[in-house]
JSON list of C-alpha atoms and ligand atoms in Angstrom, two decimals:
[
{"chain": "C", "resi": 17, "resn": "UNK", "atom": "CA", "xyz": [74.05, 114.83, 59.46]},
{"chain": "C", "resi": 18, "resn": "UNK", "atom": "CA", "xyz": [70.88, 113.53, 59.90]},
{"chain": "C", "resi": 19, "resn": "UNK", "atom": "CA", "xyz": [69.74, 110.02, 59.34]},
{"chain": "C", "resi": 20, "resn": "UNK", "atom": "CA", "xyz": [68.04, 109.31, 56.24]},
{"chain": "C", "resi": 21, "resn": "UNK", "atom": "CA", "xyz": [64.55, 106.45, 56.17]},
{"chain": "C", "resi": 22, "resn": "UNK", "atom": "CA", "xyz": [62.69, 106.10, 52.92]},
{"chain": "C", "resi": 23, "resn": "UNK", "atom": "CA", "xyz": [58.63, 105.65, 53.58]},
{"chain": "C", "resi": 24, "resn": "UNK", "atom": "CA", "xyz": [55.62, 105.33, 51.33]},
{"chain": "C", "resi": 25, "resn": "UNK", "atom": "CA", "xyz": [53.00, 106.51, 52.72]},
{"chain": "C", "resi": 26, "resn": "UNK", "atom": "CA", "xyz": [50.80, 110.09, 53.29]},
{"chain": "C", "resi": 27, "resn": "UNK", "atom": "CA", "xyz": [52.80, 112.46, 55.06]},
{"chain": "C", "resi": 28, "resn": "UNK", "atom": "CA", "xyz": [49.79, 113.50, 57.20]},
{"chain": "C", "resi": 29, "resn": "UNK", "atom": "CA", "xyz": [50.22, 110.19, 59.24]},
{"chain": "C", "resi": 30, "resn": "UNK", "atom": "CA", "xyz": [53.67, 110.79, 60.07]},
{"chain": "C", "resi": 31, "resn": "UNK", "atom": "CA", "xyz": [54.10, 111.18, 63.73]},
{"chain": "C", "resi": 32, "resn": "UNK", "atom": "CA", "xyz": [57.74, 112.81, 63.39]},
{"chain": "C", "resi": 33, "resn": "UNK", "atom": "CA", "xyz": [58.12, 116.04, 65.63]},
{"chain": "C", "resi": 34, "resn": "UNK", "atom": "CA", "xyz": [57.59, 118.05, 62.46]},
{"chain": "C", "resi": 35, "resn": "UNK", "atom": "CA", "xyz": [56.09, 117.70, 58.93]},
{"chain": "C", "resi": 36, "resn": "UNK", "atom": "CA", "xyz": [57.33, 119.70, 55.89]},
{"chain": "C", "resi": 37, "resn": "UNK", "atom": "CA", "xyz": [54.53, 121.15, 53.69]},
{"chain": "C", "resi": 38, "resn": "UNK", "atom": "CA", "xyz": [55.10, 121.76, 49.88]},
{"chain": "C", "resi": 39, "resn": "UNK", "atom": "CA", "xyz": [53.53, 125.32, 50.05]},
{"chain": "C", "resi": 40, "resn": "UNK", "atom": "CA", "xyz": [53.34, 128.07, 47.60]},
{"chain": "C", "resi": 41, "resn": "UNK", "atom": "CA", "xyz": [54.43, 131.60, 48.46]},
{"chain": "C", "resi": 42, "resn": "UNK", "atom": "CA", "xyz": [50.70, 132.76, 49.01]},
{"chain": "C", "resi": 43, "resn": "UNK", "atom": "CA", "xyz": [51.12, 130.62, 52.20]},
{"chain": "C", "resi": 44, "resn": "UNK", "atom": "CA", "xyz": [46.99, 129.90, 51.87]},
{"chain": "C", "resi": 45, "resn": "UNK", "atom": "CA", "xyz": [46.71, 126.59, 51.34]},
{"chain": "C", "resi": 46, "resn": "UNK", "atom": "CA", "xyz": [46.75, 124.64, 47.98]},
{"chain": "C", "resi": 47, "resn": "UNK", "atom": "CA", "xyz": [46.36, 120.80, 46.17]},
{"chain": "C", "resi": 48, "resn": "UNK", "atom": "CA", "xyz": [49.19, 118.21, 46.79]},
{"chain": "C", "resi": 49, "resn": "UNK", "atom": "CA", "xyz": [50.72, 117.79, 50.08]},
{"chain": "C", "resi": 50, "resn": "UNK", "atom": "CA", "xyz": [49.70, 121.08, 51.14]},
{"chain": "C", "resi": 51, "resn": "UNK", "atom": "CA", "xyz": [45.96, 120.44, 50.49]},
{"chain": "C", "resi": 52, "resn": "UNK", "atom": "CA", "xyz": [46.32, 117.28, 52.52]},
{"chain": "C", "resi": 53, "resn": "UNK", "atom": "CA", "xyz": [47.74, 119.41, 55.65]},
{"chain": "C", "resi": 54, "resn": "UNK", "atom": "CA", "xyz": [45.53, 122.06, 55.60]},
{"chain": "C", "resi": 55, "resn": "UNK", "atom": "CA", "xyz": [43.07, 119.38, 55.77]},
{"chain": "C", "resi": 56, "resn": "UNK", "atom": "CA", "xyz": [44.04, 116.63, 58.38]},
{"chain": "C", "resi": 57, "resn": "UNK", "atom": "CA", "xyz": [45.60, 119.61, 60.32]},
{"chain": "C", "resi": 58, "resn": "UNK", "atom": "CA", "xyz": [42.06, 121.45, 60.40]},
{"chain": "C", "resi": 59, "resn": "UNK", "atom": "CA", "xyz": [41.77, 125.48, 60.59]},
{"chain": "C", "resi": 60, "resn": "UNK", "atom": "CA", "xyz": [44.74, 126.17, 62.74]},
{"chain": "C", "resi": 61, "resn": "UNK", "atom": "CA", "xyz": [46.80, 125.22, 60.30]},
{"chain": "C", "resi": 62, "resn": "UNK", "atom": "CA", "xyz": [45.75, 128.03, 58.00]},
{"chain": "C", "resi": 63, "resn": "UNK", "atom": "CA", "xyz": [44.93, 130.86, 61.22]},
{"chain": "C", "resi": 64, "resn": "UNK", "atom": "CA", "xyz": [48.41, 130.63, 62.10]},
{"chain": "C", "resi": 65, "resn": "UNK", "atom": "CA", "xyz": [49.86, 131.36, 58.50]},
{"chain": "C", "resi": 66, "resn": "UNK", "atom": "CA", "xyz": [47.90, 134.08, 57.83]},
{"chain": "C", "resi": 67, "resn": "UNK", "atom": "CA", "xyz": [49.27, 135.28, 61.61]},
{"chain": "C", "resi": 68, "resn": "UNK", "atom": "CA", "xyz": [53.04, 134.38, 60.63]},
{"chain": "C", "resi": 69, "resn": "UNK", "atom": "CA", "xyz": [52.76, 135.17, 57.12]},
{"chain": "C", "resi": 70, "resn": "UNK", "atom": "CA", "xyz": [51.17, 137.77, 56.25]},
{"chain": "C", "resi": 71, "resn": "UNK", "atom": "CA", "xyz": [53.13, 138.20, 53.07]},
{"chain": "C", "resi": 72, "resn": "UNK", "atom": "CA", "xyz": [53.47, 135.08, 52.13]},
{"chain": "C", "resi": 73, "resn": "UNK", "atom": "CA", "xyz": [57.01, 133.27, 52.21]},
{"chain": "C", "resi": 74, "resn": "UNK", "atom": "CA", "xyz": [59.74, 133.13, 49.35]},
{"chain": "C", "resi": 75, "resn": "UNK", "atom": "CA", "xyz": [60.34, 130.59, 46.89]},
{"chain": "C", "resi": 76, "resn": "UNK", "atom": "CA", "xyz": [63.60, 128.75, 48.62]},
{"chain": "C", "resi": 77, "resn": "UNK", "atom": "CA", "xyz": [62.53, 129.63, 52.16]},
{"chain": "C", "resi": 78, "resn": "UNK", "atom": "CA", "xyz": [60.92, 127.90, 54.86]},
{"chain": "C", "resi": 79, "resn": "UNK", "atom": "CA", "xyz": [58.84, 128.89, 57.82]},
{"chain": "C", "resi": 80, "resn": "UNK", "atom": "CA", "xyz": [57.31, 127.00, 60.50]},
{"chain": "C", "resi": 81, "resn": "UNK", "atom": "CA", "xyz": [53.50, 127.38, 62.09]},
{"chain": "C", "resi": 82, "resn": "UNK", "atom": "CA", "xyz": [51.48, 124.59, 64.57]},
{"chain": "C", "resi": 83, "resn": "UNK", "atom": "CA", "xyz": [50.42, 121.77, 63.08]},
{"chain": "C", "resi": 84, "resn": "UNK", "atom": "CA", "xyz": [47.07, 121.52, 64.50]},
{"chain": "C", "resi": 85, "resn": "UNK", "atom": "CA", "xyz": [45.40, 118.57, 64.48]},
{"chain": "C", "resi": 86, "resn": "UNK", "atom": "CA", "xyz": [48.28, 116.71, 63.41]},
{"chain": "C", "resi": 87, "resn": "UNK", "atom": "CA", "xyz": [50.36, 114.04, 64.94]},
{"chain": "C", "resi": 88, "resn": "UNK", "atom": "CA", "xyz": [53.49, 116.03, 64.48]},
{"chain": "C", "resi": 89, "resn": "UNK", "atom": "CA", "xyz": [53.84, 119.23, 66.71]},
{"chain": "C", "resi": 90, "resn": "UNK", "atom": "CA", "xyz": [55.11, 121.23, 63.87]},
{"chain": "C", "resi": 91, "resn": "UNK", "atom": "CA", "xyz": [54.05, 122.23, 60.11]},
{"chain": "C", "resi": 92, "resn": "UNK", "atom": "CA", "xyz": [57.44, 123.42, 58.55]},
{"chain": "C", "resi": 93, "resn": "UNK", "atom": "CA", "xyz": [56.17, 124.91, 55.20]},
{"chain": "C", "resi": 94, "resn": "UNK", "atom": "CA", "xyz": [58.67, 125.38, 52.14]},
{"chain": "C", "resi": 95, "resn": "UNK", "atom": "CA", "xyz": [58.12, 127.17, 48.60]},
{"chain": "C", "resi": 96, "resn": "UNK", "atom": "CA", "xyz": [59.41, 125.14, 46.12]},
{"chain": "C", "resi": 97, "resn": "UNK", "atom": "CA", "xyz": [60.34, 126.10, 42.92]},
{"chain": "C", "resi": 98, "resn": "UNK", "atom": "CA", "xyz": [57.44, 125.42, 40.24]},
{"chain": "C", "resi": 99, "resn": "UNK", "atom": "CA", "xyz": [59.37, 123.90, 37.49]},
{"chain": "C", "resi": 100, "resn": "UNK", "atom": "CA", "xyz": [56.30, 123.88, 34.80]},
{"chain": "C", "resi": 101, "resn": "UNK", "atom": "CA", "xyz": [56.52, 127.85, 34.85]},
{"chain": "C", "resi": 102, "resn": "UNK", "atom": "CA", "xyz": [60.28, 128.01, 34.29]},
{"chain": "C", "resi": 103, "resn": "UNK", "atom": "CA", "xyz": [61.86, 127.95, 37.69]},
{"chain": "C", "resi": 104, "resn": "UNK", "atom": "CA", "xyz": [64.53, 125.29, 37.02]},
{"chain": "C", "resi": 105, "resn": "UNK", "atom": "CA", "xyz": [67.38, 126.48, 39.83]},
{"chain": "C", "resi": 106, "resn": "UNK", "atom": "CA", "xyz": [68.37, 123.26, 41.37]},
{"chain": "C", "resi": 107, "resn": "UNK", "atom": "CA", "xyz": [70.22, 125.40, 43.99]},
{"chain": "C", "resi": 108, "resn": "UNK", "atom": "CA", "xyz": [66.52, 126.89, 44.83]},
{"chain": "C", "resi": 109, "resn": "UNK", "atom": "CA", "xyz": [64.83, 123.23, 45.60]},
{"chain": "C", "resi": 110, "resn": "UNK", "atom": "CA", "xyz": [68.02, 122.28, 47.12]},
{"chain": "C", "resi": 111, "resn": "UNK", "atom": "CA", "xyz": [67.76, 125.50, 49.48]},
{"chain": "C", "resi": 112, "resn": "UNK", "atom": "CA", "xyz": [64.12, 124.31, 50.47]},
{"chain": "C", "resi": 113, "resn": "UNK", "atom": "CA", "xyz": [65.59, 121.36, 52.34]},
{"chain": "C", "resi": 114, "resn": "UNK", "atom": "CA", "xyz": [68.28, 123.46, 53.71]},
{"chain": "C", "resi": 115, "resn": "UNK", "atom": "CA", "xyz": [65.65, 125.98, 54.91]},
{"chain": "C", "resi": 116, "resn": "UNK", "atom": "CA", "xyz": [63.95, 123.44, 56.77]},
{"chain": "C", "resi": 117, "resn": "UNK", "atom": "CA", "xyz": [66.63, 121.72, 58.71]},
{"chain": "C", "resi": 118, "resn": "UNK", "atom": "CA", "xyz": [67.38, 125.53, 59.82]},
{"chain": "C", "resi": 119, "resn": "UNK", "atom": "CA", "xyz": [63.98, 126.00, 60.68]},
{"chain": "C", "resi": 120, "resn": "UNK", "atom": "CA", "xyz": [63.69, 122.27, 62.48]},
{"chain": "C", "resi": 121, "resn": "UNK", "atom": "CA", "xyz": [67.02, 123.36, 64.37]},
{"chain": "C", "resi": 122, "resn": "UNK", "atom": "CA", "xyz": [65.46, 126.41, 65.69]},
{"chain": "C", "resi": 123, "resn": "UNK", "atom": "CA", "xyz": [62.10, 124.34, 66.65]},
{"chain": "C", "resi": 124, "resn": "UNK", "atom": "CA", "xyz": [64.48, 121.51, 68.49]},
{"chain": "C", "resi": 125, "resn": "UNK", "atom": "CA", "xyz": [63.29, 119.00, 65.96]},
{"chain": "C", "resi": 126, "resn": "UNK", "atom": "CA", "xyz": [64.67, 115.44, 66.16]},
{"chain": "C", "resi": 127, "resn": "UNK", "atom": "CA", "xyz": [62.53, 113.70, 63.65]},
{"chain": "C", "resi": 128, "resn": "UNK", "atom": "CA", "xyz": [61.26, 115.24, 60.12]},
{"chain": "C", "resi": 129, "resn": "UNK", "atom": "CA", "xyz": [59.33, 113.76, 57.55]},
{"chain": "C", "resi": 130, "resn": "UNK", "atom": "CA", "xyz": [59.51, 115.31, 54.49]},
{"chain": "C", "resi": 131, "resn": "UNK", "atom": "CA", "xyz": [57.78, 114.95, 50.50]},
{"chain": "C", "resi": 132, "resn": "UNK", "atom": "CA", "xyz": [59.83, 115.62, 47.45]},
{"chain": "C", "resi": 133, "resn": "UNK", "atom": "CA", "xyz": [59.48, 119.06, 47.22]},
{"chain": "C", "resi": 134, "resn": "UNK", "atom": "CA", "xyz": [58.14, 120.69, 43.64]},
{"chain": "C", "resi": 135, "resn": "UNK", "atom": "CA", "xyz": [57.54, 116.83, 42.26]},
{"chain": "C", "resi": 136, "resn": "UNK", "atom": "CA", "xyz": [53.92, 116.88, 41.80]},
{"chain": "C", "resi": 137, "resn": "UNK", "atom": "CA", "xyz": [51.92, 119.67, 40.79]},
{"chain": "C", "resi": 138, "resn": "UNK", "atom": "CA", "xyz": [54.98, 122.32, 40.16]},
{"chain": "C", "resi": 139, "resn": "UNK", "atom": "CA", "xyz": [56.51, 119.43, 37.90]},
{"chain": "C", "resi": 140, "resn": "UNK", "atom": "CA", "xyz": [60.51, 119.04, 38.76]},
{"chain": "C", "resi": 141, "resn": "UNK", "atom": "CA", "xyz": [61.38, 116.25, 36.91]},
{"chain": "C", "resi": 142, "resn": "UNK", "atom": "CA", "xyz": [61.02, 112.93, 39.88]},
{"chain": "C", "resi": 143, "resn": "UNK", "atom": "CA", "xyz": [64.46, 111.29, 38.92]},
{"chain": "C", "resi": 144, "resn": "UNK", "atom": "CA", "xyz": [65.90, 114.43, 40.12]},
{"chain": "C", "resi": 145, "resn": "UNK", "atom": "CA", "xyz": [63.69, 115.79, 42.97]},
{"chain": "C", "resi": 146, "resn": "UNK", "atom": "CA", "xyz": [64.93, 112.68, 44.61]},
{"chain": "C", "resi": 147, "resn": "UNK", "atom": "CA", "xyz": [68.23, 113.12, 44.12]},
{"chain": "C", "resi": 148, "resn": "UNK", "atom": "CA", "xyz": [68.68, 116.90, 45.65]},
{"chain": "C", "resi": 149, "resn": "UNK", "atom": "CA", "xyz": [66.28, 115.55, 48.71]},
{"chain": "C", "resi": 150, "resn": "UNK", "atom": "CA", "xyz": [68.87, 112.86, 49.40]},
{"chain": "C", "resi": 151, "resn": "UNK", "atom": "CA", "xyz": [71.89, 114.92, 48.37]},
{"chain": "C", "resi": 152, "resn": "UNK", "atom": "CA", "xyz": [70.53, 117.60, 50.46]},
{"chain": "C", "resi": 153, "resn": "UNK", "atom": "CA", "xyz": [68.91, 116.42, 53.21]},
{"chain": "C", "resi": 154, "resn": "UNK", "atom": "CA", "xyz": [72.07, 113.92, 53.78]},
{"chain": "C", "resi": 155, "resn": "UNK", "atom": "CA", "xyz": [74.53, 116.24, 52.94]},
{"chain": "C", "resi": 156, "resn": "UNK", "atom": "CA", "xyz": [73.32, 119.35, 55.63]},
{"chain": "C", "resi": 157, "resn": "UNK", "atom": "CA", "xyz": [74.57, 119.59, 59.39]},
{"chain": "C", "resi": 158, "resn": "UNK", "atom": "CA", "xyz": [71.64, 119.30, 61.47]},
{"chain": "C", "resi": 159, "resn": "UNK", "atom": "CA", "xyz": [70.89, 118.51, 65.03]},
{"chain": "C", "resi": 160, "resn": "UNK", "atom": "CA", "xyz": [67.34, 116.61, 63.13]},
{"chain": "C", "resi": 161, "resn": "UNK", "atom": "CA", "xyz": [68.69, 113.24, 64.37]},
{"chain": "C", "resi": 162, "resn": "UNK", "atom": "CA", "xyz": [66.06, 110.85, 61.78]},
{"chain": "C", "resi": 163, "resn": "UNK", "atom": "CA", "xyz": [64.58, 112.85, 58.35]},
{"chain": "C", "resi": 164, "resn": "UNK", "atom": "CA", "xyz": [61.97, 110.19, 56.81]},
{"chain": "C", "resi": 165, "resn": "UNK", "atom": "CA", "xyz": [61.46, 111.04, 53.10]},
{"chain": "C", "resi": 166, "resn": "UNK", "atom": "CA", "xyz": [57.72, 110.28, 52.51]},
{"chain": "C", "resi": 167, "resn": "UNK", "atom": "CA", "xyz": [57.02, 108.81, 49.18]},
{"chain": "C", "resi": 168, "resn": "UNK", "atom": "CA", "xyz": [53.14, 108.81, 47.87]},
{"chain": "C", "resi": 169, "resn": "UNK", "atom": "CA", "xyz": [53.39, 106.21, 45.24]},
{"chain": "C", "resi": 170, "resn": "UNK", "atom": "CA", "xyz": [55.36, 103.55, 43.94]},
{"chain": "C", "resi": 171, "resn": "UNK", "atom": "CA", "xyz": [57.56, 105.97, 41.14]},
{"chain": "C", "resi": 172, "resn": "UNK", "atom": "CA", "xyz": [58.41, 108.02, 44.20]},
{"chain": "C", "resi": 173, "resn": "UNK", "atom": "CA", "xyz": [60.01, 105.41, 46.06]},
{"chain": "C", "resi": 174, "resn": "UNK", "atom": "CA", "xyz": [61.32, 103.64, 43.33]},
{"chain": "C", "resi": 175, "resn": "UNK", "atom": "CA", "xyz": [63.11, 107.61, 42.50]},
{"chain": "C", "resi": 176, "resn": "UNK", "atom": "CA", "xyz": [64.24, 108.14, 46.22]},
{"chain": "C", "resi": 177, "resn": "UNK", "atom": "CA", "xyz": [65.82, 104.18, 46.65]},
{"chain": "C", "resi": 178, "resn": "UNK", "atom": "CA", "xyz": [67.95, 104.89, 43.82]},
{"chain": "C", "resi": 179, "resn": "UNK", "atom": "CA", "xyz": [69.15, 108.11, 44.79]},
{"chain": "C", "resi": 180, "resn": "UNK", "atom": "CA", "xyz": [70.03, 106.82, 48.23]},
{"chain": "C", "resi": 181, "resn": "UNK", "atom": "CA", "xyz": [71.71, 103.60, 46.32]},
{"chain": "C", "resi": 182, "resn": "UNK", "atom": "CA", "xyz": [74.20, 106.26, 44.78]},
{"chain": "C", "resi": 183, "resn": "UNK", "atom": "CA", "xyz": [74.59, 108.47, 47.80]},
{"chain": "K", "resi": 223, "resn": "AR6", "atom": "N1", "xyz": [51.88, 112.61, 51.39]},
{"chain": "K", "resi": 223, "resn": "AR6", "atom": "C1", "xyz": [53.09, 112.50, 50.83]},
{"chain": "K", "resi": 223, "resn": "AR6", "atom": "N2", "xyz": [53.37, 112.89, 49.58]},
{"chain": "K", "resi": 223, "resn": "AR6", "atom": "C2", "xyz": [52.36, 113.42, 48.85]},
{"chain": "K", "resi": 223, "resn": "AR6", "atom": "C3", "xyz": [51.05, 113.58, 49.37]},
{"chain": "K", "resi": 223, "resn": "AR6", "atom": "C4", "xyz": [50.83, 113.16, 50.71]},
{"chain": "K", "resi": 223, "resn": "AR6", "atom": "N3", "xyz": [49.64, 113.28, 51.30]},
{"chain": "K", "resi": 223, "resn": "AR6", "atom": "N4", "xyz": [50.28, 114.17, 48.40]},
{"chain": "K", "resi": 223, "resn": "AR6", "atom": "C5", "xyz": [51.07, 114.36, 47.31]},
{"chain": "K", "resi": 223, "resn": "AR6", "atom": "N5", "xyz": [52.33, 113.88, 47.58]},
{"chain": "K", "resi": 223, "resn": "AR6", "atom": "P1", "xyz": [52.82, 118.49, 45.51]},
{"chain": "K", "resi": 223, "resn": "AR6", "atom": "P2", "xyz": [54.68, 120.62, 44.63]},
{"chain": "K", "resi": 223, "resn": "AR6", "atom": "C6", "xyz": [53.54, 113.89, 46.73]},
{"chain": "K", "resi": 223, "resn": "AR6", "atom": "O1", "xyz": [51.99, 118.67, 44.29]},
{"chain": "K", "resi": 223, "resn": "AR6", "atom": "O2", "xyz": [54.99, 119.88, 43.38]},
{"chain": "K", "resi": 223, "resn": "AR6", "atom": "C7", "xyz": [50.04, 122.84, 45.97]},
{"chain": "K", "resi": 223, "resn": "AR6", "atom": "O3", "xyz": [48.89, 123.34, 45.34]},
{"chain": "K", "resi": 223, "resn": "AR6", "atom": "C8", "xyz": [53.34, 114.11, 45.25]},
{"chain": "K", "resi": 223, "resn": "AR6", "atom": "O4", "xyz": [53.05, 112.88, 44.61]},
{"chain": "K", "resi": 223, "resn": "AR6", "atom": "O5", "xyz": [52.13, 118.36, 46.82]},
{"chain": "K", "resi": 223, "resn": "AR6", "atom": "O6", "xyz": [55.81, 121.25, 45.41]},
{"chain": "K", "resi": 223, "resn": "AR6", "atom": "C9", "xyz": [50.80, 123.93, 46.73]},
{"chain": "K", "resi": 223, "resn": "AR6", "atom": "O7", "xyz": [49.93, 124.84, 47.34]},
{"chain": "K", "resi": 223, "resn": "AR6", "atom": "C10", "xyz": [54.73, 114.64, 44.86]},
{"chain": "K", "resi": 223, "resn": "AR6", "atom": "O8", "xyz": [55.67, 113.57, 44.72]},
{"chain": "K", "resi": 223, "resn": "AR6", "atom": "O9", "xyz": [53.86, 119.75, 45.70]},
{"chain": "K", "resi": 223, "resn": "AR6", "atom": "C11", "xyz": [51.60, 124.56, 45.63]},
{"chain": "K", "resi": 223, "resn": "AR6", "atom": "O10", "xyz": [50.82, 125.47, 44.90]},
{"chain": "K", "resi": 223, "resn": "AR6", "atom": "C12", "xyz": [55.15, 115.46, 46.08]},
{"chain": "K", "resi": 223, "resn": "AR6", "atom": "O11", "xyz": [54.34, 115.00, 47.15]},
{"chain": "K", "resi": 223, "resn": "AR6", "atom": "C13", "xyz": [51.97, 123.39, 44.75]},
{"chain": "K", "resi": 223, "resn": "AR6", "atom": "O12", "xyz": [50.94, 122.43, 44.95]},
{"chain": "K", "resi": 223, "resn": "AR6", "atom": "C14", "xyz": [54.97, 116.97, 45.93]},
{"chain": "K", "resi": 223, "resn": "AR6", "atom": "O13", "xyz": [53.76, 117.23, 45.22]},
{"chain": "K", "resi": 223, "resn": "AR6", "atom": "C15", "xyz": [53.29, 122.76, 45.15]},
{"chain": "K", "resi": 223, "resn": "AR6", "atom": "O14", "xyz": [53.63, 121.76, 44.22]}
]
């Protein structure tokens, strides 16, 4: 299982081997997380989705492109579920973290740095985005040795130490 580290920070600085992207299933770019990507990771970002992804990925899934100009080597993009339109299937946000450690396994990712997936703009509640990050990302055989959970403000930290104080 892979190590858990709780950050605040923007996930754009991370210097892990991969970052995951909160995308939607257009797979074109967006606000959030994934507008921050798209821009700190410049064009190539968004040429290589359109390449890989021509339709666009699946809420759940995960897919991986180049990160650009990044630090990180690889984007790993995930569609959340968006919460404020109905889509309220834990098992769904918990199969975006899953998704990703597959994806990071098939990339020969050590180190991750992920956001809480579908806790901004689609909504999911933050108490318990945190908790099926931790539950998840702690709970999933991986060869990702380190997984830093990137929190953008104090709430998100705050959410993320207490679900790691219960795990
Ligand atoms: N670094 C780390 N965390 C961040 C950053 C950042 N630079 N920016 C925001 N967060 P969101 P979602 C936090 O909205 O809810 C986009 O338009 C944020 O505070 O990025 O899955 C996509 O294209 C929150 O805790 O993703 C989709 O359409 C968490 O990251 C949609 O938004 C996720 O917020 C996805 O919405």
């Amino acid at each position: 299982m892979p190590r858990l580290e709780l950050v605040r920070g923007d996930i754009t600085r991370e210097a892990t081997d991969a970052v995951v992207n909160a995308a939607n299933s257009a797979m074109r770019g967006g606000g959030g997380v994934d507008g921050a990507i798209h821009r700190a990771g410049g064009p190539r970002v968004l040429a290589d989705c359109v390449t890989r992804f021509p339709r666009g990925l699946a809420t759940g899934d995960a897919g991986w492109t180049t990160a650009g100009d990044l630090a990180a080597h690889w984007v790993i993009h995930t569609v959340g579920p968006n919460y404020r339109r109905g889509e309220r299937d834990r098992g769904l946000l918990a199969s975006c973290y899953r998704r990703s450690l597959e994806v990071a396994d098939e990339l020969g990712v050590r180190s991750l740095a992920v956001p809480l997936i579908s806790a901004g703009i689609y909504g999911w509640p933050l108490q318990d985005a945190a908790d099926v990050a931790v539950e998840t990302l702690g709970g999933t055989a991986s060869l990702v040795r380190e997984v830093r959970i990137v929190a953008f403000d104090g709430a998100a930290h705050d959410a993320v130490a207490a679900a790691l104080a219960r795990a």
